[in-house]
Amino acid sequence: MASVDHDVQDRTLAAAGLRRIDEAARSLPVLAAVRAHLAAERPLEGIRVSACLELDARTAVLARTLRDAGATVVLCGADPRSTCDATAAALVDEGIGVFAVAGEDDATFLAHLAASVDQRPHLLLDDGGDLIGLAHASRRELLDTAIAGIEDGRAGVERLREMEADGVLALPVLAVGEAQTRHLVDHRYGTGQAALDGVLRLVDPLIAGSTVVVLGYGWSGRGIAERARGMGAQVVVTEVDPLRALQAAMDGFRVAPIMDAARIGALFVTATGAVDVLRPEHMAEMRDGVVLANAGHGGFEIDVPGLHAAAVEESDTQPLVRTFTMADGRRIDLLAEGRPVGRMAGGAPAVVRDVGLATQALAAVYAVAHADSLGNVVYAVPPAIDEEVARRALQAVGVAIDGQPDGGAGPRPDEA
Amino acid sequence: MASVDHDVQDRTLAAAGLRRIDEAARSLPVLAAVRAHLAAERPLEGIRVSACLELDARTAVLARTLRDAGATVVLCGADPRSTCDATAAALVDEGIGVFAVAGEDDATFLAHLAASVDQRPHLLLDDGGDLIGLAHASRRELLDTAIAGIEDGRAGVERLREMEADGVLALPVLAVGEAQTRHLVDHRYGTGQAALDGVLRLVDPLIAGSTVVVLGYGWSGRGIAERARGMGAQVVVTEVDPLRALQAAMDGFRVAPIMDAARIGALFVTATGAVDVLRPEHMAEMRDGVVLANAGHGGFEIDVPGLHAAAVEESDTQPLVRTFTMADGRRIDLLAEGRPVGRMAGGAPAVVRDVGLATQALAAVYAVAHADSLGNVVYAVPPAIDEEVARRALQAVGVAIDGQPDGGAGPRPDEA
Amino acid sequence: MASVDHDVQDRTLAAAGLRRIDEAARSLPVLAAVRAHLAAERPLEGIRVSACLELDARTAVLARTLRDAGATVVLCGADPRSTCDATAAALVDEGIGVFAVAGEDDATFLAHLAASVDQRPHLLLDDGGDLIGLAHASRRELLDTAIAGIEDGRAGVERLREMEADGVLALPVLAVGEAQTRHLVDHRYGTGQAALDGVLRLVDPLIAGSTVVVLGYGWSGRGIAERARGMGAQVVVTEVDPLRALQAAMDGFRVAPIMDAARIGALFVTATGAVDVLRPEHMAEMRDGVVLANAGHGGFEIDVPGLHAAAVEESDTQPLVRTFTMADGRRIDLLAEGRPVGRMAGGAPAVVRDVGLATQALAAVYAVAHADSLGNVVYAVPPAIDEEVARRALQAVGVAIDGQPDGGAGPRPDEA
Amino acid sequence: MASVDHDVQDRTLAAAGLRRIDEAARSLPVLAAVRAHLAAERPLEGIRVSACLELDARTAVLARTLRDAGATVVLCGADPRSTCDATAAALVDEGIGVFAVAGEDDATFLAHLAASVDQRPHLLLDDGGDLIGLAHASRRELLDTAIAGIEDGRAGVERLREMEADGVLALPVLAVGEAQTRHLVDHRYGTGQAALDGVLRLVDPLIAGSTVVVLGYGWSGRGIAERARGMGAQVVVTEVDPLRALQAAMDGFRVAPIMDAARIGALFVTATGAVDVLRPEHMAEMRDGVVLANAGHGGFEIDVPGLHAAAVEESDTQPLVRTFTMADGRRIDLLAEGRPVGRMAGGAPAVVRDVGLATQALAAVYAVAHADSLGNVVYAVPPAIDEEVARRALQAVGVAIDGQPDGGAGPRPDEA
């Protein structure tokens, strides 16, 4: 196999990519441990894997891991803006097929997507549903050879569940985007840190002593609220779900309706998953100089059109910060156009990706091992995988724990 | 109906009981709100309820609530040690049947249990499975008229699930002992507070600056660990489940194997649900003067026989504190014989019972309303009940929240 | 020397006292380390110490420590209600003079106080100023032989400072009641824990989810606020000092005027040191069922007379809990008559006393060593003593730290 | 007065500067409130102020404030790298003298410094001691007209205290760099946030679940430790001062000697004020991939030369991140060459400057009002100024508090 897009003569580019992948490998100890194990066992011998993922140096380490486990791997890049050509060049050198060019246009992307499945893959690794969607649409012959799809994105998983509910899902899918470790490491702690980090990088408030309103108390909201409190904020939580609201209250947070919170907050962070949670009627009550940011994985929690309509003047006071002036002179800063502020402006700690990539690798192995028993269903990640990833993540930070008496998953007697 | 056991002439006793029930009613605002609602709707008109519960003033408010909802109510006392004769006398005056005497012996208890179901109840309210067990054993004719059982105890629920798994459950059961609000208010926050409260009342350490080892990071363990940290302890968590261990680590706790924790802890609190978690091999490593307490709902997490065997000397240094001297002179204090230290020595905040009693009342109404569709299954408490209880619990502490857009349970998009 | 008050024949009593003192000694590791050191050095050889302190088993260990350091020690009991006759009997057996009988009347107390100084002491150990006061009033000849006074109480220290300001202090005094370790271990962490502990023992609220108002953000207020938050409360702080209020706000607490706080709190704890902080005008705004407690070391922060006047009905609903019913039916629970709730109803962790007693012993040694250079001034405890106590307190909980480069007190470069 | 350095014809530059100053003014509400007050009172009428400060838009708002209070103001730029020419141009337009050009060389800086005092100022505002130093060296005639110096930097204050101790200080100085509000807002909360912020921007670790070692538990160390814990880290504190170590332990932190901490940490942050706290012998024990950062206001807490000597390989893996490879293959990342990581890479929240600038303005007014009573001493900022700044800082975040009974500074009865 060979890439048509990359100049394999470009030794310099490939060498730079190799250094980048090696550097990334050092930052992914969980995946490294999985890779060592799979390289010894080779459970993917003879398996063809096609993957449509963000094509960066970290994904490259996953590709290496799958290859070392025995698979033939072909990649295309799920987001042309984040495709790294040097990484692609280096991967080709390592015998991994790549169809991706940084910044490619839609037509090229689609051609690459199609090319990536010409090998008639056993496994489809997806982040956003492009490959699995293709197999359900114009390339249904792929469903004959495919063992399973593995979906890394939360929105992708949601769409696949709808397909299952509608009776049109024609492939088993493992929902790695909703693994327990993902909820913990990514949605709660990762998003909690990245969202506030993004806010600090953009507008730099002193969190201590300020009033931070967190809308929504799910995995992400909890993470944000805890971290804001840990930085000295007075945190106000809004929730429409009474059980979550009760938990927030018993966790010591002030809980209030949005309208009441609107009057006292200095920074508002949405994490509800719902649409237009923060609306003009709330904005009308806010103090001068407030900051609005969204941390939910969609970009729709703040009513941005409503804000445009309500303002008498707007300007980009700095990159990703748009300042709206209201008729009464109050100003409101909107961060990152309401898109996820952590992803747009915050950091992306390696451990978050490490846990995700390791889960993808183990899910691939699981799907192959259980090919015969899988139905056309969206499966949660099996507890054994979550536990293996958690165990290796603990080892990576130097934490030892006792073994379980029976060597198995163990009871969780104390929790529903 | 009349009680054979209570002297209805004893006006003084009944008057004292009435004061106690009225006082209890003031401390149960959630149940009061439910009662007001049910008294207006009377959804239990014509329903016969038999209940085997701890017979104290708070349970009496539940009995009143069910009566005001239209039911005929007969009570016996699940734990003769906690039966309050004054309360019983007052209830009889209010037209509620009572078969219970404080401190009654086993034979009397069984006679009372039997008498309580002579009315052929539609609903069996249980705390520990005595009534439902009777219906499955010697009084199977009760299964003909019974609509459902409602089990308040966690151990009781576990046994009923085993019966269901074994195919012998012959009655629908609502597991109010495992309601979400119960997990939150009781298992996490209630147990978290009561366990440390019990330790303080018995041995009175300064928590700030001390090392507290919490074994287990389920609902209760988390509550204890958070509260100990909140009081200034350095907390070490032990867990055999890697996911929970990872969560503990990411919550900022030091996580270690038990043997390592044994060497540094000053206070050890078990909350695992497992047997003999803290064993002589650990005790051999502990520092002089450590304190051992159990917060799990069984009394078996500390290997007490092993401790007896390892000690060269023992004495009760004060009530519920037994001091064991080891061969090397080190001393270990065992609290409450390893039984749940919060229940034995800590407080019992009214709100914990309030939430539980309100859930029982609403579960009774639900069972009657859905009598036709219930199978012989142990049902989780329906979300709508959990949400109603949570909403009323928030109102009771003065917290308002926004309504859900569709008036229903609403999505929980951010959480698995 | 012999006690006229204790029957030295009473072997049983003395034996019980001895066991109690030995038990107390085990609970005071900091004092034990100091005692071991002083017993080897004997820096108080030939020194006569008279002490008027709470005469319990822990004080007895201090008396032993001073004796082992070479001193001749005579004790009387500062608070006849807390005098322990068994301890007194045992001390007499150990060659320590005791003039104290449990429950003695005022005349007997005064006679005992006088008798305790008949030895013409070099050092006066006081808790509340009785001995030092006597030396300034009717027994001024004591000032000729006395090297210094050592005052353990905060109120006592305040009075002595007034005497110094008025130019009437005729003796050097070391203010151990205001040592840095005392502020930390006792006022902040000890009071913080004991105050909430007292509230829990009396009225048993679930702290999680409740709104706790802490009035005052000094050492004690901070300790209470932190601990209440650590138990899951939403904490509101009131302060009149803008700097402390700013610190509270930046520590993440909601800060508000008392009147605003009065409307939302469920539990109010005063720790201001000021008089009548919580007044009828605030009580008029409170919700039904609120609880009022004082944690300040005086008993005057809640306007109790005002509360009596405002109520239409009162009753002691349980020991130390008085329930006031207002004209509009609202009820207010006052704990411990407004006296310090931690001291009246909470625990008294051994480490708090341990640190205090060790400081007294070291202050005695310091006074003797520096007899020539002391003026008639109230001296703060020298940093070297605070540091030695802190170092030994760390050792007692198993914490090692690095030594200071120059072996001395070391710079504190980061703090004013 | 006119600037010789700025082209006053450059309208565009001045207009940009004006916008920047106006924008800065919006971000400084505390200073704005002070300015409004002083503009009405004009307490600096006839006073000449020369200032050598960082010449940015925020300092410009201070200059305006002093001018509006009645003063004649001349500025030079304390750090040519941070001088903003647009701001300078705008200030000249407003009648404020400016001698500063961005990036000017040392000779120019010295010429500008000299020019700034040609007006024979009554007040010298300094940040680092250049102006006050000049007055003590080659321009001693300035001491005749000067009322006081006002020093904003901590290192500057330390040098002035040494001058006072050496008996060479010839001018009263107000140490605004050590105001109480500065300790709180800047050193504790500001540095706490900025240091972690800097680390995140440079190497982006997930703080949750990681072990963060904080060296030193002064104002800054406490702020960093609290914030790291609040973000989910397990925090280990090292201290040589036993009192601070005890406080850290009672605040719930794990306390250890540096060598023990070196073996378990993932991120090390120094905040001791001492030299070479983190040395090669510690680095030899560290895990692979650790990160070293300094948050102390000097750049000398990490033994950087020692690290260079111990490494076999070094490279700048990204800006301000230098990766050292040790002989055994372990890698250590040093941030910002050991210089203050918050200042080099973190944010600078406006409120920190706001509080500092307001204190400078009020200190200037105080010095003039008390000119007759000031000696040649380094004075702490008077409590009344700290309180006014704190009160206005609370107002700026919408927090109201009760007034003090006597309208004065009020007692702080609970604290030493």
Tab-separated table of N, CA and C in Angstrom, chain A residues 402, chain B residues 191-192 194-200 202-203 205-207 210-216 220-221 224-225 228 233-239 254-272 276-296 301-304 307 320 322 326 330-342, chain C residues 397:
chain	number	residue	atom	x	y	z
A	402	ASP	N	-4.657	-2.534	45.646
A	402	ASP	CA	-4.772	-3.970	45.908
A	402	ASP	C	-5.509	-4.645	44.767
B	191	THR	N	-24.288	9.145	55.696
B	191	THR	CA	-23.296	8.240	56.281
B	191	THR	C	-21.964	8.951	56.440
B	192	GLY	N	-21.616	9.780	55.451
B	192	GLY	CA	-20.352	10.517	55.550
B	192	GLY	C	-20.288	11.333	56.825
B	194	ALA	N	-22.413	11.015	59.576
B	194	ALA	CA	-22.692	10.232	60.787
B	194	ALA	C	-21.482	9.393	61.203
B	195	ALA	N	-20.751	8.866	60.236
B	195	ALA	CA	-19.606	8.017	60.585
B	195	ALA	C	-18.549	8.825	61.319
B	196	LEU	N	-18.219	9.993	60.779
B	196	LEU	CA	-17.211	10.819	61.455
B	196	LEU	C	-17.754	11.360	62.776
B	197	ASP	N	-19.031	11.684	62.782
B	197	ASP	CA	-19.675	12.140	64.014
B	197	ASP	C	-19.568	11.064	65.090
B	198	GLY	N	-19.822	9.832	64.705
B	198	GLY	CA	-19.715	8.737	65.662
B	198	GLY	C	-18.300	8.596	66.204
B	199	VAL	N	-17.324	8.705	65.324
B	199	VAL	CA	-15.922	8.615	65.762
B	199	VAL	C	-15.612	9.743	66.743
B	200	LEU	N	-16.055	10.960	66.422
B	200	LEU	CA	-15.773	12.089	67.306
B	200	LEU	C	-16.410	11.885	68.682
B	202	LEU	N	-17.027	9.166	70.169
B	202	LEU	CA	-16.433	8.066	70.935
B	202	LEU	C	-14.988	8.336	71.351
B	203	VAL	N	-14.155	8.812	70.420
B	203	VAL	CA	-12.736	8.956	70.779
B	203	VAL	C	-12.160	10.350	70.547
B	205	PRO	N	-10.807	12.524	68.296
B	205	PRO	CA	-9.520	12.974	67.757
B	205	PRO	C	-9.687	14.345	67.098
B	206	LEU	N	-8.596	15.089	66.978
B	206	LEU	CA	-8.641	16.284	66.122
B	206	LEU	C	-8.409	15.784	64.695
B	207	ILE	N	-9.381	15.969	63.837
B	207	ILE	CA	-9.268	15.440	62.476
B	207	ILE	C	-8.208	16.220	61.694
B	210	SER	N	-4.552	14.919	60.976
B	210	SER	CA	-4.415	13.477	61.153
B	210	SER	C	-4.572	12.770	59.804
B	211	THR	N	-4.093	11.541	59.748
B	211	THR	CA	-4.210	10.762	58.521
B	211	THR	C	-5.370	9.789	58.661
B	212	VAL	N	-6.369	9.978	57.815
B	212	VAL	CA	-7.564	9.147	57.860
B	212	VAL	C	-7.564	8.232	56.643
B	213	VAL	N	-7.640	6.944	56.889
B	213	VAL	CA	-7.687	5.974	55.798
B	213	VAL	C	-9.133	5.551	55.593
B	214	VAL	N	-9.630	5.758	54.386
B	214	VAL	CA	-10.990	5.347	54.049
B	214	VAL	C	-10.890	4.147	53.114
B	215	LEU	N	-11.423	3.033	53.554
B	215	LEU	CA	-11.354	1.811	52.744
B	215	LEU	C	-12.639	1.706	51.950
B	216	GLY	N	-12.538	1.799	50.637
B	216	GLY	CA	-13.705	1.759	49.776
B	216	GLY	C	-14.093	3.151	49.319
B	220	SER	N	-20.698	5.620	50.171
B	220	SER	CA	-20.363	5.993	51.547
B	220	SER	C	-18.910	6.423	51.662
B	221	GLY	N	-18.022	5.674	51.038
B	221	GLY	CA	-16.602	5.984	51.144
B	221	GLY	C	-16.304	7.378	50.625
B	224	ILE	N	-17.430	9.923	53.179
B	224	ILE	CA	-16.544	9.985	54.348
B	224	ILE	C	-15.237	10.665	53.972
B	225	ALA	N	-14.682	10.297	52.830
B	225	ALA	CA	-13.398	10.867	52.406
B	225	ALA	C	-13.517	12.379	52.214
B	228	ALA	N	-13.886	14.058	55.674
B	228	ALA	CA	-12.641	14.025	56.456
B	228	ALA	C	-11.663	15.060	55.903
B	233	ALA	N	-8.207	16.597	57.418
B	233	ALA	CA	-7.402	15.380	57.433
B	233	ALA	C	-6.629	15.235	56.137
B	234	GLN	N	-5.510	14.530	56.223
B	234	GLN	CA	-4.915	13.990	55.015
B	234	GLN	C	-5.561	12.623	54.823
B	235	VAL	N	-6.245	12.445	53.706
B	235	VAL	CA	-7.037	11.236	53.496
B	235	VAL	C	-6.324	10.287	52.542
B	236	VAL	N	-6.282	9.028	52.913
B	236	VAL	CA	-5.759	7.979	52.035
B	236	VAL	C	-6.912	7.041	51.716
B	237	VAL	N	-7.122	6.772	50.436
B	237	VAL	CA	-8.211	5.898	50.016
B	237	VAL	C	-7.631	4.564	49.547
B	238	THR	N	-8.263	3.470	49.942
B	238	THR	CA	-7.909	2.171	49.363
B	238	THR	C	-9.110	1.661	48.577
B	239	GLU	N	-8.840	1.048	47.450
B	239	GLU	CA	-9.902	0.523	46.584
B	239	GLU	C	-9.349	-0.660	45.797
B	254	ARG	N	-4.950	10.656	48.087
B	254	ARG	CA	-3.845	9.707	47.999
B	254	ARG	C	-4.452	8.306	47.982
B	255	VAL	N	-4.063	7.507	47.021
B	255	VAL	CA	-4.606	6.158	46.876
B	255	VAL	C	-3.472	5.170	47.107
B	256	ALA	N	-3.722	4.138	47.884
B	256	ALA	CA	-2.648	3.206	48.232
B	256	ALA	C	-3.221	1.831	48.531
B	257	PRO	N	-2.390	0.795	48.429
B	257	PRO	CA	-2.817	-0.521	48.910
B	257	PRO	C	-3.041	-0.467	50.424
B	258	ILE	N	-3.862	-1.358	50.923
B	258	ILE	CA	-4.201	-1.322	52.353
B	258	ILE	C	-2.952	-1.431	53.213
B	259	MET	N	-2.016	-2.295	52.807
B	259	MET	CA	-0.845	-2.499	53.657
B	259	MET	C	-0.034	-1.215	53.801
B	260	ASP	N	0.104	-0.468	52.717
B	260	ASP	CA	0.807	0.822	52.809
B	260	ASP	C	0.029	1.805	53.671
B	261	ALA	N	-1.276	1.820	53.483
B	261	ALA	CA	-2.116	2.729	54.269
B	261	ALA	C	-2.066	2.368	55.747
B	262	ALA	N	-1.970	1.066	56.024
B	262	ALA	CA	-1.968	0.612	57.424
B	262	ALA	C	-0.820	1.232	58.197
B	263	ARG	N	0.275	1.461	57.512
B	263	ARG	CA	1.474	1.958	58.196
B	263	ARG	C	1.404	3.447	58.532
B	264	ILE	N	0.534	4.191	57.872
B	264	ILE	CA	0.533	5.645	58.077
B	264	ILE	C	-0.745	6.189	58.694
B	265	GLY	N	-1.813	5.413	58.712
B	265	GLY	CA	-3.088	5.943	59.178
B	265	GLY	C	-3.158	6.114	60.687
B	266	ALA	N	-4.018	7.053	61.111
B	266	ALA	CA	-4.327	7.213	62.535
B	266	ALA	C	-5.750	6.728	62.797
B	267	LEU	N	-6.611	6.915	61.796
B	267	LEU	CA	-8.012	6.484	61.896
B	267	LEU	C	-8.341	5.722	60.617
B	268	PHE	N	-8.934	4.552	60.768
B	268	PHE	CA	-9.320	3.723	59.621
B	268	PHE	C	-10.832	3.561	59.626
B	269	VAL	N	-11.463	3.876	58.500
B	269	VAL	CA	-12.912	3.721	58.388
B	269	VAL	C	-13.216	2.847	57.173
B	270	THR	N	-13.865	1.707	57.407
B	270	THR	CA	-14.183	0.787	56.304
B	270	THR	C	-15.549	1.107	55.722
B	271	ALA	N	-15.646	1.068	54.398
B	271	ALA	CA	-16.924	1.318	53.716
B	271	ALA	C	-16.901	0.601	52.376
B	272	THR	N	-16.593	-0.687	52.423
B	272	THR	CA	-16.414	-1.438	51.173
B	272	THR	C	-17.589	-2.342	50.852
B	276	ASP	N	-14.012	-8.770	56.029
B	276	ASP	CA	-12.631	-8.877	56.521
B	276	ASP	C	-11.638	-8.086	55.669
B	277	VAL	N	-11.956	-6.851	55.445
B	277	VAL	CA	-11.080	-6.001	54.645
B	277	VAL	C	-9.848	-5.593	55.445
B	278	LEU	N	-10.071	-5.358	56.710
B	278	LEU	CA	-8.990	-4.952	57.610
B	278	LEU	C	-8.651	-6.163	58.472
B	279	ARG	N	-7.459	-6.708	58.253
B	279	ARG	CA	-7.124	-8.005	58.852
B	279	ARG	C	-5.890	-7.912	59.747
B	280	PRO	N	-5.643	-8.957	60.544
B	280	PRO	CA	-4.484	-8.951	61.452
B	280	PRO	C	-3.176	-8.594	60.773
B	281	GLU	N	-2.975	-9.041	59.525
B	281	GLU	CA	-1.707	-8.681	58.877
B	281	GLU	C	-1.579	-7.174	58.711
B	282	HIS	N	-2.712	-6.482	58.530
B	282	HIS	CA	-2.649	-5.025	58.464
B	282	HIS	C	-2.454	-4.436	59.857
B	283	MET	N	-3.171	-4.996	60.807
B	283	MET	CA	-3.106	-4.458	62.179
B	283	MET	C	-1.687	-4.564	62.730
B	284	ALA	N	-0.968	-5.591	62.283
B	284	ALA	CA	0.414	-5.777	62.749
B	284	ALA	C	1.319	-4.622	62.331
B	285	GLU	N	0.902	-3.888	61.295
B	285	GLU	CA	1.744	-2.802	60.778
B	285	GLU	C	1.344	-1.428	61.305
B	286	MET	N	0.228	-1.382	62.010
B	286	MET	CA	-0.308	-0.065	62.388
B	286	MET	C	0.487	0.588	63.512
B	287	ARG	N	0.363	1.918	63.593
B	287	ARG	CA	1.031	2.683	64.639
B	287	ARG	C	0.288	2.520	65.959
B	288	ASP	N	0.958	2.873	67.028
B	288	ASP	CA	0.335	2.841	68.347
B	288	ASP	C	-0.819	3.836	68.409
B	289	GLY	N	-1.942	3.392	68.973
B	289	GLY	CA	-3.035	4.313	69.228
B	289	GLY	C	-4.010	4.512	68.088
B	290	VAL	N	-3.921	3.695	67.042
B	290	VAL	CA	-4.845	3.875	65.916
B	290	VAL	C	-6.275	3.513	66.335
B	291	VAL	N	-7.215	4.001	65.548
B	291	VAL	CA	-8.636	3.777	65.798
B	291	VAL	C	-9.240	3.088	64.580
B	292	LEU	N	-9.995	2.032	64.812
B	292	LEU	CA	-10.652	1.310	63.715
B	292	LEU	C	-12.165	1.477	63.832
B	293	ALA	N	-12.783	1.855	62.747
B	293	ALA	CA	-14.237	2.000	62.744
B	293	ALA	C	-14.788	1.481	61.427
B	294	ASN	N	-15.987	0.961	61.481
B	294	ASN	CA	-16.652	0.494	60.263
B	294	ASN	C	-17.852	1.375	59.964
B	295	ALA	N	-17.986	1.755	58.688
B	295	ALA	CA	-19.148	2.546	58.290
B	295	ALA	C	-20.026	1.810	57.290
B	296	GLY	N	-19.626	0.600	56.905
B	296	GLY	CA	-20.435	-0.190	55.988
B	296	GLY	C	-21.698	-0.681	56.673
B	301	GLU	N	-16.644	-5.863	58.151
B	301	GLU	CA	-15.520	-5.408	57.325
B	301	GLU	C	-14.187	-5.456	58.068
B	302	ILE	N	-14.263	-5.370	59.396
B	302	ILE	CA	-13.052	-5.501	60.214
B	302	ILE	C	-13.031	-6.919	60.778
B	303	ASP	N	-11.903	-7.580	60.686
B	303	ASP	CA	-11.802	-8.952	61.196
B	303	ASP	C	-11.655	-8.886	62.720
B	304	VAL	N	-12.784	-8.751	63.390
B	304	VAL	CA	-12.777	-8.598	64.849
B	304	VAL	C	-12.264	-9.860	65.537
B	307	LEU	N	-8.665	-9.755	65.463
B	307	LEU	CA	-8.109	-8.753	66.373
B	307	LEU	C	-8.062	-9.306	67.804
B	320	LEU	N	-18.523	1.523	74.005
B	320	LEU	CA	-18.339	1.334	72.559
B	320	LEU	C	-16.894	1.531	72.094
B	322	ARG	N	-13.322	-0.384	72.548
B	322	ARG	CA	-12.569	-1.482	73.145
B	322	ARG	C	-11.112	-1.325	72.716
B	326	MET	N	-1.425	-5.051	71.836
B	326	MET	CA	-0.718	-6.090	71.096
B	326	MET	C	0.536	-6.511	71.865
B	330	ARG	N	1.769	-1.930	71.371
B	330	ARG	CA	0.904	-1.028	70.605
B	330	ARG	C	-0.544	-1.249	70.995
B	331	ARG	N	-1.341	-0.184	70.913
B	331	ARG	CA	-2.748	-0.302	71.248
B	331	ARG	C	-3.609	0.070	70.057
B	332	ILE	N	-4.709	-0.624	69.927
B	332	ILE	CA	-5.657	-0.385	68.833
B	332	ILE	C	-7.034	-0.223	69.449
B	333	ASP	N	-7.703	0.877	69.106
B	333	ASP	CA	-9.074	1.078	69.590
B	333	ASP	C	-10.059	0.621	68.515
B	334	LEU	N	-10.949	-0.285	68.894
B	334	LEU	CA	-12.011	-0.721	67.983
B	334	LEU	C	-13.313	-0.063	68.437
B	335	LEU	N	-13.986	0.601	67.509
B	335	LEU	CA	-15.225	1.295	67.862
B	335	LEU	C	-16.444	0.435	67.561
B	336	ALA	N	-17.370	0.415	68.490
B	336	ALA	CA	-18.695	-0.190	68.276
B	336	ALA	C	-18.603	-1.635	67.803
B	337	GLU	N	-17.551	-2.326	68.235
B	337	GLU	CA	-17.372	-3.753	67.891
B	337	GLU	C	-17.336	-3.993	66.385
B	338	GLY	N	-17.040	-2.971	65.628
B	338	GLY	CA	-16.989	-3.136	64.181
B	338	GLY	C	-18.341	-2.990	63.510
B	339	ARG	N	-19.360	-2.720	64.297
B	339	ARG	CA	-20.670	-2.453	63.685
B	339	ARG	C	-20.700	-1.005	63.180
B	340	PRO	N	-21.704	-0.662	62.355
B	340	PRO	CA	-21.693	0.665	61.729
B	340	PRO	C	-21.590	1.777	62.765
B	341	VAL	N	-20.502	2.516	62.729
B	341	VAL	CA	-20.208	3.464	63.796
B	341	VAL	C	-21.158	4.652	63.772
B	342	GLY	N	-21.637	5.013	62.577
B	342	GLY	CA	-22.578	6.123	62.492
B	342	GLY	C	-23.899	5.755	63.140
C	397	VAL	N	2.422	13.185	64.941
C	397	VAL	CA	1.563	12.624	63.900
C	397	VAL	C	2.391	12.015	62.775
